[in-house]
Short mmCIF file of C-alpha atoms (C1' of nucleotides) in Angstrom, two decimals:
data_model
loop_
_atom_site.label_atom_id
_atom_site.label_comp_id
_atom_site.label_asym_id
_atom_site.label_seq_id
_atom_site.Cartn_x
_atom_site.Cartn_y
_atom_site.Cartn_z
CA MET A 27 103.45 75.36 110.46
CA ILE A 28 105.41 73.47 107.79
CA ASN A 29 105.86 69.75 108.22
CA LYS A 30 108.79 68.48 106.19
CA ASN A 31 107.93 64.85 106.83
CA SER A 32 104.36 65.13 105.65
CA PRO A 33 103.47 63.48 102.36
CA ILE A 34 101.94 66.82 101.40
CA PRO A 35 104.49 68.74 99.35
CA ILE A 36 106.23 71.53 101.19
CA TYR A 37 105.51 74.09 98.46
CA TYR A 38 101.86 73.26 98.75
CA GLN A 39 101.85 73.64 102.51
CA LEU A 40 103.51 77.05 102.11
CA GLU A 41 100.94 78.05 99.49
CA GLU A 42 98.05 77.26 101.82
CA LEU A 43 99.80 78.96 104.71
CA ILE A 44 100.15 82.19 102.78
CA LYS A 45 96.63 82.02 101.38
CA ASP A 46 95.37 81.56 104.92
CA GLN A 47 97.28 84.62 106.07
CA ILE A 48 95.77 86.65 103.27
CA GLU A 49 92.28 85.45 104.02
CA LYS A 50 92.62 86.01 107.74
CA GLY A 51 93.94 89.52 107.05
CA ASP A 52 97.40 88.96 108.54
CA LEU A 53 98.59 89.91 105.08
CA LYS A 54 96.73 92.83 103.60
CA PRO A 55 96.55 93.88 99.95
CA GLY A 56 99.59 95.90 99.10
CA ASP A 57 101.68 94.41 101.91
CA ALA A 58 105.16 93.16 101.10
CA LEU A 59 105.77 89.56 102.02
CA PRO A 60 108.98 88.59 103.79
CA PRO A 61 111.68 87.96 101.16
CA GLU A 62 112.03 84.50 99.68
CA ARG A 63 115.35 83.98 101.44
CA GLU A 64 113.72 84.64 104.77
CA TYR A 65 111.07 81.99 104.23
CA ALA A 66 113.80 79.57 103.25
CA GLU A 67 115.73 80.39 106.40
CA THR A 68 112.69 80.39 108.70
CA TYR A 69 111.35 77.01 107.59
CA GLN A 70 114.75 75.52 106.77
CA ILE A 71 113.77 74.76 103.21
CA SER A 72 115.32 75.56 99.86
CA ARG A 73 114.70 78.93 98.27
CA MET A 74 113.64 77.11 95.07
CA THR A 75 110.87 75.44 97.04
CA VAL A 76 109.71 78.83 98.33
CA ARG A 77 109.79 80.12 94.78
CA GLN A 78 107.64 77.24 93.63
CA ALA A 79 104.93 78.25 96.10
CA PHE A 80 105.27 81.93 95.27
CA THR A 81 105.09 81.30 91.53
CA LYS A 82 101.88 79.39 91.91
CA LEU A 83 100.34 82.13 94.01
CA VAL A 84 101.40 84.74 91.45
CA ASN A 85 99.79 82.71 88.65
CA ASP A 86 96.62 82.39 90.71
CA GLY A 87 96.47 86.14 91.26
CA TYR A 88 97.17 86.22 94.97
CA LEU A 89 100.59 87.87 94.74
CA TYR A 90 102.70 89.89 92.41
CA ARG A 91 106.46 90.29 92.22
CA LEU A 92 108.64 93.32 91.49
CA GLN A 93 112.28 92.58 90.85
CA GLY A 94 114.53 94.30 93.31
CA LYS A 95 111.63 95.40 95.47
CA GLY A 96 109.82 92.40 96.78
CA THR A 97 106.69 90.26 96.56
CA PHE A 98 103.34 91.83 97.38
CA VAL A 99 99.76 90.85 98.10
CA ALA A 100 97.53 91.59 95.15
CA GLU A 101 94.72 94.05 95.81
CA ARG A 102 92.09 91.38 95.37
CA LYS A 103 92.33 87.92 94.04
CA VAL A 104 91.49 87.86 90.41
CA GLU A 105 88.78 85.25 90.10
CA GLN A 106 90.04 83.66 86.98
CA GLY A 107 89.21 80.16 85.94
CA LEU A 108 85.94 78.35 86.15
CA GLN A 109 84.17 80.55 88.62
CA GLY A 110 80.58 79.57 88.63
CA LEU A 111 81.54 76.84 86.28
CA THR A 112 81.79 74.15 88.89
CA SER A 113 78.19 74.71 89.78
CA PHE A 114 75.23 77.03 89.66
CA THR A 115 75.10 76.54 93.39
CA GLU A 116 78.47 78.13 94.05
CA ASP A 117 77.80 80.91 91.60
CA MET A 118 74.63 81.93 93.50
CA ARG A 119 76.22 81.65 96.92
CA ALA A 120 79.00 83.93 95.76
CA ARG A 121 76.32 86.46 94.85
CA GLY A 122 74.73 86.17 98.27
CA LEU A 123 71.68 84.34 96.97
CA GLU A 124 70.15 81.10 98.20
CA PRO A 125 70.39 78.56 95.35
CA GLY A 126 67.61 76.18 94.61
CA SER A 127 66.82 73.67 91.90
CA GLN A 128 63.66 72.11 90.49
CA LEU A 129 64.08 69.05 88.31
CA ILE A 130 61.57 69.09 85.53
CA ASN A 131 62.93 66.26 83.38
CA PHE A 132 65.46 63.44 83.60
CA GLU A 133 65.64 60.91 80.81
CA VAL A 134 67.87 59.15 78.36
CA ILE A 135 67.27 60.20 74.77
CA PRO A 136 69.03 59.68 71.43
CA ALA A 137 71.51 62.53 71.03
CA PRO A 138 70.28 65.33 68.77
CA VAL A 139 72.71 65.99 65.96
CA ARG A 140 74.23 69.18 67.39
CA ILE A 141 74.61 67.76 70.84
CA ALA A 142 76.22 64.62 69.45
CA LYS A 143 78.75 66.83 67.64
CA TYR A 144 79.62 68.73 70.80
CA LEU A 145 80.01 65.49 72.77
CA SER A 146 82.03 63.78 69.99
CA ILE A 147 79.66 60.82 69.86
CA GLU A 148 77.55 59.21 67.15
CA GLU A 149 74.24 60.82 66.34
CA SER A 150 71.41 59.15 68.23
CA SER A 151 73.68 57.42 70.74
CA PRO A 152 72.08 57.66 74.20
CA VAL A 153 72.57 60.78 76.32
CA TYR A 154 71.11 61.90 79.58
CA GLU A 155 68.96 64.97 79.19
CA ILE A 156 68.49 66.80 82.48
CA LYS A 157 66.18 69.82 82.51
CA ARG A 158 66.08 71.98 85.59
CA ILE A 159 64.75 75.29 86.72
CA ARG A 160 67.41 77.04 88.74
CA LEU A 161 66.21 79.20 91.56
CA ALA A 162 67.80 82.02 93.50
CA ASP A 163 66.02 83.00 96.69
CA GLN A 164 63.09 80.88 95.53
CA VAL A 165 62.65 82.88 92.35
CA PRO A 166 63.40 81.39 88.90
CA MET A 167 66.79 82.48 87.64
CA ALA A 168 67.48 80.19 84.75
CA LEU A 169 66.22 77.30 82.64
CA GLU A 170 68.99 74.78 82.26
CA THR A 171 69.40 71.70 80.13
CA THR A 172 72.40 69.37 80.59
CA TYR A 173 73.49 66.69 78.10
CA ILE A 174 75.89 63.92 79.14
CA SER A 175 76.88 60.78 77.27
CA THR A 176 75.71 57.62 79.02
CA ASP A 177 78.90 55.97 77.85
CA LYS A 178 81.26 58.37 79.53
CA VAL A 179 79.26 58.92 82.67
CA LYS A 180 77.62 55.67 83.75
CA GLY A 181 75.12 55.10 86.46
CA LEU A 182 73.79 58.64 86.69
CA THR A 183 70.52 58.88 88.63
CA GLN A 184 68.05 61.55 89.47
CA GLU A 185 69.20 61.38 93.04
CA ILE A 186 72.86 62.01 92.12
CA VAL A 187 71.83 65.01 90.02
CA ASN A 188 69.93 66.42 92.90
CA ARG A 189 72.93 66.01 95.21
CA SER A 190 75.93 67.05 93.18
CA LEU A 191 76.63 66.15 89.62
CA TYR A 192 80.19 67.44 89.63
CA GLU A 193 81.08 65.60 92.83
CA TYR A 194 79.91 62.40 91.14
CA ILE A 195 81.88 63.03 87.91
CA GLU A 196 85.04 64.15 89.63
CA GLY A 197 84.90 62.27 92.87
CA THR A 198 83.19 58.95 92.22
CA LEU A 199 84.11 58.48 88.56
CA GLY A 200 87.56 60.02 88.92
CA TYR A 201 87.38 62.28 85.90
CA LYS A 202 89.43 65.45 86.17
CA ILE A 203 87.60 68.29 84.55
CA ASP A 204 90.19 70.57 83.01
CA HIS A 205 88.62 73.35 81.03
CA ALA A 206 85.43 74.68 79.51
CA ARG A 207 84.23 76.84 76.66
CA GLN A 208 81.31 79.16 77.18
CA ILE A 209 79.37 80.92 74.50
CA ILE A 210 77.19 83.81 75.71
CA GLU A 211 74.55 85.57 73.64
CA SER A 212 71.60 87.88 74.13
CA SER A 213 68.14 86.96 73.10
CA VAL A 214 64.50 87.38 74.04
CA ALA A 215 62.34 84.81 75.85
CA ASN A 216 60.21 82.49 73.76
CA GLN A 217 56.96 81.09 75.04
CA ILE A 218 58.46 78.14 76.88
CA GLU A 219 61.16 80.20 78.52
CA SER A 220 58.74 82.94 79.54
CA GLU A 221 56.54 80.37 81.26
CA PHE A 222 59.25 78.61 83.26
CA LEU A 223 61.09 81.81 84.14
CA ARG A 224 57.87 83.75 84.88
CA ILE A 225 58.73 86.65 82.66
CA GLN A 226 57.04 88.17 79.66
CA GLU A 227 57.51 86.71 76.23
CA GLY A 228 60.03 88.92 74.47
CA ALA A 229 61.80 89.97 77.66
CA PRO A 230 65.61 89.95 77.36
CA ILE A 231 67.39 86.74 78.36
CA MET A 232 70.99 85.63 78.37
CA LEU A 233 71.80 82.33 76.67
CA ILE A 234 74.84 80.55 77.95
CA GLN A 235 76.16 77.34 76.50
CA ARG A 236 78.96 75.59 78.35
CA ASN A 237 81.03 72.73 77.00
CA THR A 238 83.22 71.00 79.52
CA TYR A 239 86.34 68.97 78.72
CA LEU A 240 88.99 66.78 80.26
CA GLU A 241 92.69 67.42 79.76
CA ASP A 242 92.81 65.48 76.54
CA GLU A 243 89.85 67.37 75.14
CA THR A 244 87.32 64.63 75.78
CA PRO A 245 83.92 66.40 76.05
CA ILE A 246 82.10 65.55 79.25
CA GLU A 247 78.94 67.66 79.21
CA VAL A 248 77.03 70.31 77.33
CA VAL A 249 74.86 72.68 79.28
CA LYS A 250 72.46 75.13 77.72
CA SER A 251 71.01 77.78 80.01
CA SER A 252 68.60 80.67 79.65
CA TYR A 253 69.06 83.25 82.33
CA ARG A 254 66.69 86.06 83.17
CA ALA A 255 68.48 89.25 82.11
CA ASP A 256 66.72 91.26 84.82
CA ARG A 257 68.29 89.12 87.49
CA TYR A 258 71.60 87.88 86.08
CA LYS A 259 74.82 89.48 84.98
CA PHE A 260 77.81 87.47 83.85
CA MET A 261 81.00 88.60 85.50
CA ILE A 262 84.45 87.51 84.66
CA ASP A 263 87.91 88.55 85.78
CA MET A 264 90.78 87.90 83.46
CA LYS A 265 94.50 87.95 83.91
CA ARG A 266 96.97 88.55 81.10
CA MET B 29 118.56 76.34 68.56
CA ILE B 30 119.30 77.32 72.13
CA ASN B 31 121.93 79.97 72.76
CA LYS B 32 123.30 79.69 76.31
CA ASN B 33 125.20 82.95 76.03
CA SER B 34 122.20 84.96 74.93
CA PRO B 35 120.79 87.48 77.42
CA ILE B 36 117.41 85.88 76.65
CA PRO B 37 116.72 83.30 79.36
CA ILE B 38 117.20 79.70 78.30
CA TYR B 39 113.76 78.63 79.61
CA TYR B 40 112.17 81.32 77.47
CA GLN B 41 114.10 80.25 74.37
CA LEU B 42 112.93 76.68 74.94
CA GLU B 43 109.35 77.86 75.40
CA GLU B 44 109.37 79.67 72.09
CA LEU B 45 111.06 76.73 70.37
CA ILE B 46 108.35 74.33 71.50
CA LYS B 47 105.55 76.74 70.67
CA ASP B 48 107.00 77.09 67.16
CA GLN B 49 107.10 73.34 66.73
CA ILE B 50 103.44 73.15 67.74
CA GLU B 51 102.44 75.96 65.43
CA LYS B 52 104.42 74.52 62.49
CA GLY B 53 102.85 71.14 63.11
CA ASP B 54 106.06 69.33 64.01
CA LEU B 55 104.34 68.56 67.24
CA LYS B 56 100.72 67.63 66.85
CA PRO B 57 97.95 67.59 69.45
CA GLY B 58 98.18 64.40 71.50
CA ASP B 59 101.85 63.86 70.65
CA ALA B 60 104.19 63.07 73.50
CA LEU B 61 107.12 65.44 73.82
CA PRO B 62 110.59 64.02 74.39
CA PRO B 63 111.13 63.53 78.12
CA GLU B 64 112.47 66.39 80.20
CA ARG B 65 115.78 64.63 80.72
CA GLU B 66 116.25 64.30 77.01
CA TYR B 67 115.85 68.04 76.49
CA ALA B 68 118.32 68.62 79.26
CA GLU B 69 120.79 66.23 77.63
CA THR B 70 120.23 67.53 74.13
CA TYR B 71 120.74 71.18 74.91
CA GLN B 72 123.16 70.58 77.82
CA ILE B 73 121.00 72.46 80.25
CA SER B 74 119.63 71.56 83.67
CA ARG B 75 116.40 69.61 83.93
CA MET B 76 115.02 72.32 86.24
CA THR B 77 115.39 74.79 83.42
CA VAL B 78 113.51 72.47 81.09
CA ARG B 79 110.81 72.14 83.76
CA GLN B 80 110.53 75.92 84.01
CA ALA B 81 109.75 76.11 80.32
CA PHE B 82 107.34 73.17 80.45
CA THR B 83 105.53 74.51 83.48
CA LYS B 84 104.87 77.83 81.74
CA LEU B 85 103.57 76.08 78.66
CA VAL B 86 101.29 73.90 80.76
CA ASN B 87 99.93 76.99 82.51
CA ASP B 88 99.32 78.61 79.16
CA GLY B 89 97.43 75.57 77.92
CA TYR B 90 99.86 74.40 75.30
CA LEU B 91 100.87 71.19 77.08
CA TYR B 92 99.65 68.84 79.75
CA ARG B 93 101.61 66.45 81.92
CA LEU B 94 100.78 62.96 83.13
CA GLN B 95 102.97 61.70 85.89
CA GLY B 96 104.80 58.52 84.92
CA LYS B 97 103.66 58.80 81.30
CA GLY B 98 105.01 61.98 79.78
CA THR B 99 104.19 65.46 78.56
CA PHE B 100 101.76 65.91 75.73
CA VAL B 101 100.62 68.61 73.30
CA ALA B 102 97.13 69.85 74.31
CA GLU B 103 94.37 69.33 71.75
CA ARG B 104 94.05 73.02 71.17
CA LYS B 105 95.40 75.93 73.03
CA VAL B 106 92.89 77.13 75.59
CA GLU B 107 92.48 80.82 74.87
CA GLN B 108 92.42 81.94 78.41
CA GLY B 109 93.21 85.43 79.49
CA LEU B 110 92.34 88.67 77.79
CA GLN B 111 91.37 87.34 74.41
CA GLY B 112 89.66 90.09 72.57
CA LEU B 113 90.43 92.29 75.53
CA THR B 114 93.49 93.87 74.08
CA SER B 115 91.41 95.25 71.25
CA PHE B 116 88.22 95.03 69.30
CA THR B 117 90.46 94.83 66.29
CA GLU B 118 92.04 91.52 67.29
CA ASP B 119 88.75 90.07 68.36
CA MET B 120 87.16 90.73 64.96
CA ARG B 121 90.19 89.42 63.05
CA ALA B 122 90.03 86.22 65.08
CA ARG B 123 86.44 85.85 63.91
CA GLY B 124 87.42 86.35 60.30
CA LEU B 125 85.86 89.76 60.05
CA GLU B 126 87.42 93.00 58.82
CA PRO B 127 87.43 95.43 61.77
CA GLY B 128 86.63 99.06 61.32
CA SER B 129 86.07 102.05 63.53
CA GLN B 130 84.23 105.34 63.27
CA LEU B 131 85.00 108.00 65.82
CA ILE B 132 81.90 109.91 66.74
CA ASN B 133 83.17 111.84 69.73
CA PHE B 134 86.48 112.63 71.41
CA GLU B 135 86.49 115.11 74.30
CA VAL B 136 87.53 115.75 77.85
CA ILE B 137 84.63 115.88 80.29
CA PRO B 138 84.20 115.99 84.09
CA ALA B 139 83.94 112.37 85.23
CA PRO B 140 80.36 111.22 85.88
CA VAL B 141 80.00 109.86 89.39
CA ARG B 142 79.92 106.21 88.48
CA ILE B 143 82.85 106.45 86.10
CA ALA B 144 84.85 108.35 88.70
CA LYS B 145 84.24 105.54 91.13
CA TYR B 146 85.38 102.90 88.69
CA LEU B 147 88.55 104.91 87.88
CA SER B 148 89.22 105.71 91.58
CA ILE B 149 89.35 109.45 90.94
CA GLU B 150 87.46 112.43 92.29
CA GLU B 151 84.08 113.15 90.89
CA SER B 152 84.24 115.70 88.08
CA SER B 153 87.99 115.37 87.54
CA PRO B 154 88.71 115.38 83.83
CA VAL B 155 88.48 112.21 81.80
CA TYR B 156 88.67 111.48 78.11
CA GLU B 157 85.41 110.29 76.70
CA ILE B 158 85.84 108.43 73.43
CA LYS B 159 82.75 107.31 71.61
CA ARG B 160 83.11 105.04 68.63
CA ILE B 161 81.03 102.87 66.35
CA ARG B 162 82.84 99.60 65.85
CA LEU B 163 82.41 97.98 62.46
CA ALA B 164 82.87 94.43 61.21
CA ASP B 165 82.92 94.06 57.45
CA GLN B 166 81.66 97.62 57.20
CA VAL B 167 78.51 96.85 59.21
CA PRO B 168 77.95 98.30 62.72
CA MET B 169 78.82 95.75 65.39
CA ALA B 170 78.96 97.76 68.56
CA LEU B 171 78.64 101.19 70.09
CA GLU B 172 81.58 101.78 72.42
CA THR B 173 82.43 104.46 74.94
CA THR B 174 85.82 104.56 76.64
CA TYR B 175 86.70 106.59 79.73
CA ILE B 176 90.28 107.29 80.69
CA SER B 177 91.64 109.63 83.35
CA THR B 178 93.65 112.50 81.89
CA ASP B 179 95.96 112.26 84.89
CA LYS B 180 96.97 108.68 84.35
CA VAL B 181 97.10 108.79 80.57
CA LYS B 182 98.50 112.09 79.38
CA GLY B 183 98.71 113.45 75.91
CA LEU B 184 96.05 111.31 74.35
CA THR B 185 94.92 112.52 70.93
CA GLN B 186 92.31 111.61 68.43
CA GLU B 187 95.08 110.40 66.17
CA ILE B 188 96.51 108.02 68.79
CA VAL B 189 93.07 106.59 69.40
CA ASN B 190 92.64 105.92 65.70
CA ARG B 191 95.98 104.16 65.54
CA SER B 192 96.19 102.04 68.69
CA LEU B 193 95.18 103.06 72.15
CA TYR B 194 96.70 100.03 73.85
CA GLU B 195 99.98 100.41 72.04
CA TYR B 196 100.18 103.99 73.36
CA ILE B 197 99.30 102.99 76.95
CA GLU B 198 101.57 100.01 77.11
CA GLY B 199 104.32 101.00 74.66
CA THR B 200 104.73 104.74 74.91
CA LEU B 201 103.61 105.30 78.49
CA GLY B 202 105.11 102.07 79.77
CA TYR B 203 102.07 100.92 81.76
CA LYS B 204 101.71 97.19 82.03
CA ILE B 205 98.09 96.18 81.84
CA ASP B 206 97.64 93.19 84.12
CA HIS B 207 94.03 92.22 84.39
CA ALA B 208 90.42 93.24 83.66
CA ARG B 209 86.95 92.67 84.91
CA GLN B 210 84.12 92.31 82.46
CA ILE B 211 80.44 92.49 83.24
CA ILE B 212 78.10 91.15 80.59
CA GLU B 213 74.36 91.57 80.49
CA SER B 214 71.50 91.27 78.08
CA SER B 215 69.25 94.14 77.20
CA VAL B 216 67.25 95.67 74.39
CA ALA B 217 68.28 98.59 72.20
CA ASN B 218 67.16 102.06 73.18
CA GLN B 219 66.60 104.79 70.63
CA ILE B 220 70.21 105.96 70.45
CA GLU B 221 71.64 102.46 70.20
CA SER B 222 69.13 101.43 67.58
CA GLU B 223 70.13 104.41 65.43
CA PHE B 224 73.85 103.92 65.62
CA LEU B 225 73.67 100.11 65.28
CA ARG B 226 70.99 100.24 62.57
CA ILE B 227 68.69 97.83 64.35
CA GLN B 228 65.15 98.14 65.59
CA GLU B 229 64.43 99.71 68.93
CA GLY B 230 63.82 96.80 71.32
CA ALA B 231 66.07 94.39 69.47
CA PRO B 232 68.32 92.37 71.78
CA ILE B 233 71.79 93.75 72.51
CA MET B 234 74.65 92.66 74.72
CA LEU B 235 76.08 95.16 77.14
CA ILE B 236 79.69 94.65 78.06
CA GLN B 237 81.54 96.81 80.56
CA ARG B 238 85.22 96.28 80.88
CA ASN B 239 87.39 97.73 83.64
CA THR B 240 91.13 97.42 83.08
CA TYR B 241 93.78 97.46 85.81
CA LEU B 242 97.50 97.41 86.40
CA GLU B 243 99.15 94.92 88.76
CA ASP B 244 98.60 97.05 91.82
CA GLU B 245 94.91 97.46 90.98
CA THR B 246 95.22 100.99 89.54
CA PRO B 247 92.28 101.36 87.17
CA ILE B 248 93.32 102.48 83.71
CA GLU B 249 90.17 102.52 81.65
CA VAL B 250 86.47 101.82 81.66
CA VAL B 251 84.83 100.71 78.42
CA LYS B 252 81.10 100.38 77.94
CA SER B 253 79.94 98.66 74.82
CA SER B 254 76.59 97.74 73.26
CA TYR B 255 76.91 94.88 70.84
CA ARG B 256 74.27 93.76 68.31
CA ALA B 257 73.03 90.44 69.58
CA ASP B 258 72.29 89.23 66.06
CA ARG B 259 75.97 89.58 65.08
CA TYR B 260 77.91 89.04 68.28
CA LYS B 261 78.48 86.15 70.64
CA PHE B 262 80.83 86.33 73.54
CA MET B 263 83.10 83.31 73.68
CA ILE B 264 85.42 82.41 76.49
CA ASP B 265 87.65 79.46 77.30
CA MET B 266 88.50 78.80 80.87
CA LYS B 267 91.04 76.60 82.48
CA ARG B 268 90.72 75.22 86.01
"C1'" DT C 7 124.20 119.83 101.93
"C1'" DA C 8 123.99 117.64 97.64
"C1'" DT C 9 125.72 114.36 94.69
"C1'" DA C 10 127.92 110.26 93.29
"C1'" DA C 11 129.60 105.82 94.29
"C1'" DA C 12 129.44 101.57 96.74
"C1'" DA C 13 127.09 98.08 99.26
"C1'" DA C 14 123.16 95.59 100.58
"C1'" DT C 15 118.75 93.69 99.48
"C1'" DT C 16 115.51 91.44 96.55
"C1'" DG C 17 113.71 88.79 92.84
"C1'" DG C 18 115.43 86.17 88.21
"C1'" DT C 19 117.94 82.47 86.20
"C1'" DC C 20 120.53 78.27 86.40
"C1'" DT C 21 123.12 74.09 87.97
"C1'" DA C 22 123.86 69.07 89.07
"C1'" DG C 23 122.39 66.31 91.38
"C1'" DA C 24 118.94 63.18 94.76
"C1'" DC C 25 114.92 60.47 95.80
"C1'" DA C 26 109.70 59.75 95.52
"C1'" DA C 27 105.54 58.55 92.93
"C1'" DC C 28 103.53 56.72 89.12
"C1'" DT C 29 103.23 54.09 84.68
"C1'" DA C 30 104.49 50.76 81.27
"C1'" DT C 31 107.16 46.96 80.03
"C1'" DA C 32 109.76 42.89 80.53
"C1'" DT C 33 110.41 38.79 83.20
"C1'" DG C 34 109.62 34.88 85.85
"C1'" DT C 35 106.44 31.60 87.83
"C1'" DA C 36 102.47 28.77 88.65
"C1'" DT D 1 98.29 31.26 79.34
"C1'" DA D 2 97.57 34.15 83.30
"C1'" DC D 3 99.28 36.49 86.95
"C1'" DA D 4 102.51 38.41 90.04
"C1'" DT D 5 106.98 40.64 90.28
"C1'" DA D 6 110.92 43.12 89.05
"C1'" DT D 7 112.80 46.73 86.08
"C1'" DA D 8 113.07 50.75 83.54
"C1'" DG D 9 111.27 55.18 82.22
"C1'" DT D 10 108.73 59.27 83.30
"C1'" DT D 11 107.19 63.29 85.95
"C1'" DG D 12 107.07 65.35 90.92
"C1'" DT D 13 109.54 67.24 94.75
"C1'" DC D 14 113.58 69.09 96.89
"C1'" DT D 15 118.36 70.64 97.93
"C1'" DA D 16 122.30 73.93 98.48
"C1'" DG D 17 124.28 76.46 96.35
"C1'" DA D 18 125.91 80.22 92.28
"C1'" DC D 19 125.63 84.38 89.70
"C1'" DC D 20 122.68 88.05 87.34
"C1'" DA D 21 119.46 92.22 87.30
"C1'" DA D 22 116.96 95.77 89.47
"C1'" DT D 23 116.10 98.52 93.37
"C1'" DT D 24 117.03 100.55 97.77
"C1'" DT D 25 120.05 102.01 101.33
"C1'" DT D 26 124.33 103.40 102.97
"C1'" DT D 27 128.65 105.60 102.55
"C1'" DA D 28 132.03 108.51 100.65
"C1'" DT D 29 133.09 112.74 98.40
"C1'" DA D 30 132.86 117.28 96.55
#
DNA sequence: TATAAAAATTGGTCTAGACAACTATATGTA
DNA sequence: TACATATAGTTGTCTAGACCAATTTTTATA
């Protein structure tokens, strides 16, 4: 179960082990876990190492601790963090819908003033502008425009965008996306939106702008989306 | 600075000390903190204790670590968690607006079926229904209805609601609110909403439903709000 | 039996190290 | 000078305990 000679940290192995048990149902919501000291004894590791794993799982919403009583499986994992942020694709799959995408524009343009500000670059410096219709079960769900600086993300192609933009940024380029700010507002569809989304002009839509950053606050991308309000609700779980 | 004989944990004292330095500007975004070993030496505490404080501050978005380089002050604190969740009041203040409230209904009613489901109680068991118009700089911002089980939260009065509902639930009753789920959707104002919010019927509004829970997933309250889209944007920062 | 006291159990905090992994800097060499 | 190498500094992981705080269980007592 736990390999002490592995280069993978012990606390991380234990984390995954417990998460597996929760997902497989061996540990059910409300169940008490064996005490920390028992894990330490069982796997012949230090209790502090066990606590390191537990603490991470508590922060991630899998467990909660009660002093003097024990450590318990949370009722359901609180989906905090960038759920749906990593990709439209994952968001739709989580909703049980089949994601699709239709590229309608891919070009390099001089950055509009507001986009330049969000990306912390000079006005009119080159940025990729990627316009897509996002589909769910073959029906238009959102109209999405992504802006990325050509300086920060080099060598972007249409083909990469169609495969997986995030995989390219994080995997190939080695950036580590750390956090994002989203601004959500209600509006009504204008003529362009109504055409692409196949809804009436004036129908309610949800505008979502997402700015993505690295650890040191370097902006990586700006995404502006218009979602059909009749098909999309924004859900978010938050932990104190 | 650090009192080792205090009943307040050392790691917590150190946390507060560093947060203070960040807020006072002694530590600026991007600055490297003194190394962990130096803190340990300076305050004559164990490095593991220093790490416990650092780790918490990293999780909370105040700091970030780079192996081999050091620990740095984050560019700005990522406001993750229940920002604006604790109260409309705080949300408005953070936006530089003067919050106000106008109670339009306070009564105990039999729980409607959907509310009962959300609160995990029997249909028609008694719940408080609290309807308020929320004001920002004296202008209507949202129409808000709160449902709370009379069993779980006893002795609620109009006066308490006007003062601070959360303070009563957390302070007086000793519940510890742990997490919440919010569902956000776009819509257009119906006749009732348009009257209370002083907007045209059909104008865009943002519907926000918030379900609040304790650690063990006991539901505490359900809040349904209709915000004026022309005055309100929902902002959220997320950390990976 | 009912109550109070003691003991056991569990998570919370803390120590004083050790070595690994990674980064930056100084040093030596071609 | 340019490049490889050694060295020092930093965070990352881990140990084997210790004692504290809160809760539960057991035991003793009235």
